[in-house]
Coordinates of C-alpha atoms and ligand atoms in Angstrom, one line a residue:
M194 CA 86.2 97.8 111.4
A195 CA 84.2 100.5 110.3
R196 CA 86.3 101.8 107.6
T197 CA 86.5 99.6 104.9
H198 CA 87.8 102.1 101.7
V199 CA 90.5 103.2 102.2
V200 CA 92.9 105.5 100.0
L201 CA 97.2 105.6 100.9
L202 CA 98.2 109.0 99.1
G203 CA 102.1 110.7 99.6
P204 CA 105.1 111.4 96.9
P205 CA 106.9 108.5 96.3
G206 CA 108.9 106.7 99.2
A207 CA 106.3 107.9 101.9
G208 CA 106.4 104.6 102.7
K209 CA 102.9 103.9 101.3
G210 CA 103.6 99.9 100.0
T211 CA 105.2 99.7 103.3
Q212 CA 102.6 100.6 105.4
A213 CA 100.2 98.7 102.6
K214 CA 101.6 95.9 103.7
Q215 CA 100.8 95.8 107.6
I216 CA 97.1 97.4 106.9
V217 CA 95.7 94.4 104.6
D218 CA 97.6 91.6 106.3
K219 CA 96.0 93.0 110.2
Y220 CA 92.4 93.7 108.5
G221 CA 91.9 91.9 105.5
L222 CA 91.2 94.5 103.1
T223 CA 92.1 93.9 99.4
H224 CA 95.4 95.2 97.9
L225 CA 95.4 97.1 94.8
S226 CA 98.4 98.8 94.2
T227 CA 98.1 100.6 90.0
G228 CA 102.6 100.2 90.5
D229 CA 103.0 96.9 91.5
I230 CA 99.7 96.0 88.4
L231 CA 101.7 97.4 85.6
R232 CA 105.3 95.7 87.3
D233 CA 104.0 92.8 86.7
E234 CA 101.7 93.9 83.1
V235 CA 105.7 95.0 82.1
A236 CA 107.2 91.7 84.0
R237 CA 104.3 89.6 81.5
A238 CA 105.0 91.8 78.2
T239 CA 101.3 92.5 77.5
D240 CA 99.9 95.3 75.5
L241 CA 99.3 97.5 78.7
G242 CA 102.7 96.9 79.7
K243 CA 104.6 98.1 77.2
T244 CA 102.5 101.5 76.6
A245 CA 102.8 102.0 80.1
K246 CA 107.2 101.1 80.9
E247 CA 108.0 104.0 78.8
F248 CA 105.6 106.7 81.1
M249 CA 107.1 104.3 84.3
N250 CA 110.9 103.8 83.2
R251 CA 110.5 108.0 83.0
G252 CA 108.9 108.4 86.3
D253 CA 105.5 110.0 84.3
L254 CA 102.3 109.0 84.5
V255 CA 100.9 106.5 82.3
P256 CA 97.2 107.9 80.9
D257 CA 94.7 108.4 83.6
Q258 CA 92.5 105.5 81.4
L259 CA 94.4 103.0 80.5
I260 CA 95.0 103.8 84.6
I261 CA 90.9 103.2 85.5
D262 CA 90.5 100.2 83.5
M263 CA 93.0 98.8 84.7
I264 CA 92.1 99.6 88.9
R265 CA 88.3 99.4 87.9
G266 CA 86.6 95.5 88.0
R267 CA 89.5 95.3 90.7
I268 CA 87.7 97.4 93.2
E269 CA 84.3 96.5 91.9
A270 CA 85.9 93.0 92.8
A271 CA 87.3 93.4 96.7
D272 CA 83.3 92.8 98.2
A273 CA 85.6 93.5 101.6
G274 CA 86.8 96.2 101.0
F275 CA 90.5 97.8 99.5
L276 CA 93.1 99.5 99.8
L277 CA 94.0 101.0 96.8
D278 CA 97.6 102.2 96.8
G279 CA 99.1 104.9 94.7
F280 CA 95.4 105.7 93.1
P281 CA 94.0 108.0 92.9
R282 CA 97.6 109.8 91.6
T283 CA 95.2 112.9 89.7
T284 CA 92.5 114.7 90.0
A285 CA 90.4 112.8 86.2
Q286 CA 91.3 109.4 88.5
A287 CA 89.5 110.8 91.9
E288 CA 86.9 111.9 89.9
A289 CA 85.9 108.5 87.7
L290 CA 87.2 106.5 91.6
G291 CA 84.7 109.0 92.9
R292 CA 81.5 108.1 90.1
F293 CA 82.1 103.4 91.0
A294 CA 82.9 103.8 94.9
T295 CA 82.9 105.4 98.5
I296 CA 85.6 106.1 100.1
D297 CA 86.0 106.1 103.3
V298 CA 89.5 107.8 104.2
V299 CA 92.3 108.9 103.4
L300 CA 95.0 108.4 104.5
N301 CA 97.7 111.0 103.6
I302 CA 101.5 110.5 104.4
G303 CA 103.5 113.6 104.0
L304 CA 107.4 113.7 102.8
A305 CA 110.1 116.4 102.0
R306 CA 111.8 116.1 98.7
D307 CA 115.3 115.3 100.0
E308 CA 113.9 112.1 102.2
V309 CA 112.2 111.3 99.2
V310 CA 115.4 111.5 97.8
R311 CA 117.7 109.3 99.7
R312 CA 114.5 107.3 101.1
L313 CA 114.1 105.9 97.2
T314 CA 118.0 105.8 96.2
S315 CA 118.9 103.7 99.1
R316 CA 115.8 101.4 98.5
R317 CA 115.4 97.4 97.4
V318 CA 113.0 95.3 96.7
C319 CA 112.4 91.6 96.4
K320 CA 111.6 89.5 93.1
G321 CA 109.6 87.0 94.7
C322 CA 107.4 87.8 97.0
G323 CA 107.7 92.1 97.4
E324 CA 109.0 92.8 100.1
I325 CA 110.5 96.5 100.6
Y326 CA 114.1 96.6 102.1
N327 CA 116.4 100.3 102.6
L328 CA 119.7 99.4 102.7
T329 CA 120.2 102.3 105.5
F330 CA 117.7 99.4 108.3
N331 CA 117.1 96.9 107.3
L332 CA 119.9 95.4 104.5
A333 CA 123.1 93.8 105.8
E334 CA 125.7 95.3 103.5
G335 CA 125.6 93.4 101.2
E336 CA 122.8 91.0 102.0
T337 CA 120.7 90.2 98.0
T338 CA 118.3 87.8 98.9
C339 CA 115.1 88.1 100.5
A340 CA 115.1 87.2 104.3
K341 CA 111.9 86.3 103.9
C342 CA 110.9 83.7 101.1
G343 CA 115.5 84.0 100.1
G344 CA 114.8 85.6 96.8
E345 CA 116.9 88.2 95.4
L346 CA 116.5 91.7 95.7
Y347 CA 116.8 94.4 92.9
Q348 CA 116.1 98.3 92.6
R349 CA 113.6 99.3 91.1
D350 CA 114.7 101.1 87.5
D351 CA 112.5 104.2 87.9
D352 CA 114.5 104.6 91.6
K353 CA 117.1 106.3 90.0
T354 CA 118.1 110.4 90.7
D355 CA 117.0 111.7 87.6
V356 CA 113.7 109.5 87.7
I357 CA 113.1 110.1 90.6
A358 CA 113.1 114.0 91.1
N359 CA 110.6 114.3 88.0
R360 CA 109.0 111.6 90.1
Y361 CA 108.8 114.5 92.8
D362 CA 108.2 117.2 90.1
I363 CA 104.7 115.4 89.3
Y364 CA 103.8 114.2 93.3
E365 CA 103.6 118.7 93.5
R366 CA 102.0 118.8 90.4
S367 CA 99.2 116.6 89.3
T368 CA 99.0 114.1 92.5
A369 CA 98.9 118.1 95.2
P370 CA 96.3 118.8 95.1
L371 CA 94.4 116.4 95.9
I372 CA 95.4 116.9 99.4
D373 CA 92.8 119.6 99.0
Y374 CA 90.5 117.9 97.3
Y375 CA 89.4 114.8 100.0
K376 CA 89.8 118.3 102.6
R377 CA 87.1 119.2 100.9
Q378 CA 85.2 115.5 100.8
G379 CA 85.6 115.6 104.9
V380 CA 87.5 112.4 104.5
L381 CA 91.5 113.0 104.8
R382 CA 94.1 112.1 107.6
T383 CA 97.4 112.6 107.4
L384 CA 100.6 111.7 108.6
D385 CA 104.2 112.7 109.4
G386 CA 106.1 110.3 107.2
L387 CA 109.2 110.7 108.9
A388 CA 108.6 109.0 112.0
G389 CA 109.2 105.5 112.0
S390 CA 107.4 102.8 109.5
E391 CA 105.5 100.9 113.8
K392 CA 104.6 105.0 115.2
V393 CA 103.9 105.5 110.9
F394 CA 101.1 102.0 111.0
S395 CA 100.0 103.0 114.8
E396 CA 98.3 105.9 113.7
I397 CA 96.8 104.2 111.5
I398 CA 95.4 101.7 113.0
D399 CA 94.1 104.4 115.6
I400 CA 92.7 105.5 112.0
L401 CA 91.2 103.3 110.9
T402 CA 88.9 101.0 114.6
A403 CA 87.9 105.0 115.7
Ligands
ADP132 P1 105.9 104.3 98.3 O1 105.5 102.6 97.9 O2 105.4 105.2 99.2 O3 106.8 104.0 97.2 P2 108.1 102.6 100.1 O4 107.4 101.5 101.2 O5 108.6 101.5 99.0 O6 107.1 103.8 99.4 O7 109.2 103.4 100.6 C1 110.3 103.6 100.5 C2 111.7 103.0 101.2 O8 111.5 104.4 102.6 C3 111.6 102.0 100.8 O9 113.2 101.8 101.1 C4 111.2 101.6 102.4 O10 111.8 100.9 103.0 C5 111.4 102.6 102.8 N1 111.1 102.8 104.4 C6 109.1 103.0 104.4 N2 109.1 103.7 105.8 C7 110.2 103.9 106.4 C8 110.1 104.8 107.7 N3 108.6 105.1 108.1 N4 111.2 105.4 108.0 C9 112.4 105.3 106.5 N5 112.1 104.8 105.7 C10 110.7 104.3 105.4
ADP133 P1 105.5 105.2 93.7 O1 104.9 104.7 95.0 O2 106.6 104.5 94.5 O3 105.7 106.1 93.7 P2 104.6 103.9 92.1 O4 105.1 102.0 93.1 O5 103.9 103.8 92.6 O6 105.4 104.0 93.2 O7 103.8 103.5 91.3 C1 105.0 103.0 90.0 C2 105.4 104.1 88.4 O8 103.7 103.5 87.8 C3 104.7 105.6 88.5 O9 106.0 107.1 88.6 C4 103.7 105.3 87.2 O10 104.2 106.1 86.0 C5 103.1 104.4 87.7 N1 102.5 104.7 88.2 C6 101.0 103.7 89.3 N2 100.5 103.9 89.7 C7 99.6 105.0 88.5 C8 98.1 105.8 88.7 N3 97.2 106.0 89.3 N4 98.1 106.7 87.4 C9 99.0 107.1 87.0 N5 100.8 106.1 86.3 C10 100.6 105.3 87.5
ZN134 ZN1 110.5 87.8 99.5

């Protein structure tokens, strides 16, 4: 595969995590999700986790420098390539990233606000293995355990309607400018997040293997 330094960009709920799991399974890239890393820090009640938790529960971004310090070593250690999921989210993060890594392609998954709200209010995640589900299409009514590992399914603290609205506003203000930033660098590819996840995945395969 020619492209091994890959960024997934898109609003909350666009399907970044869902696609990321399939991409890294197929290509052996290191999956680096800043959201997952932060939730692990929160669960372990580290200093970083305690600081990050307040920002995350409001749907605000965790300060740039904390995120950059958290992710940099992991990117540099990913010898077989990396898939960045949820990073960068601000121009300052993108500029920092550009100073320590090259980026081959940015997969920009677009999704409008109303669909984001629908998807995130019905998202459920496995506590055991992190598998991502949705009440509207792959969970039977009343199902509370993971089909893959039997773990308990839960709703993220930030997947509540008022927090989701704030996250989308922040996406538009702070993260959407990265679309033009990466377009100017000639590495942006845009996908329609409204399509089914199999369709999105097959388009990603075409881009990554081209
Ligand atoms: P993100 O990582 O961008 O926040 P997720 O991958 O967690 O997004 O997906 C958000 C929700 O939408 C989850 O409940 C997931 O099951 C669902 N989802 C993901 N991709 C699609 C799709 N293509 N069509 C419909 N629902 C999807
Ligand atoms: P989603 O893709 O569903 O919006 P994530 O799991 O990527 O959610 O992020 C959850 C929260 O973690 C964000 O709302 C934010 O508070 C924090 N976070 C994750 N990545 C970053 C980042 N790159 N910069 C700042 N904050 C981040
Ligand atoms: Zn599971």
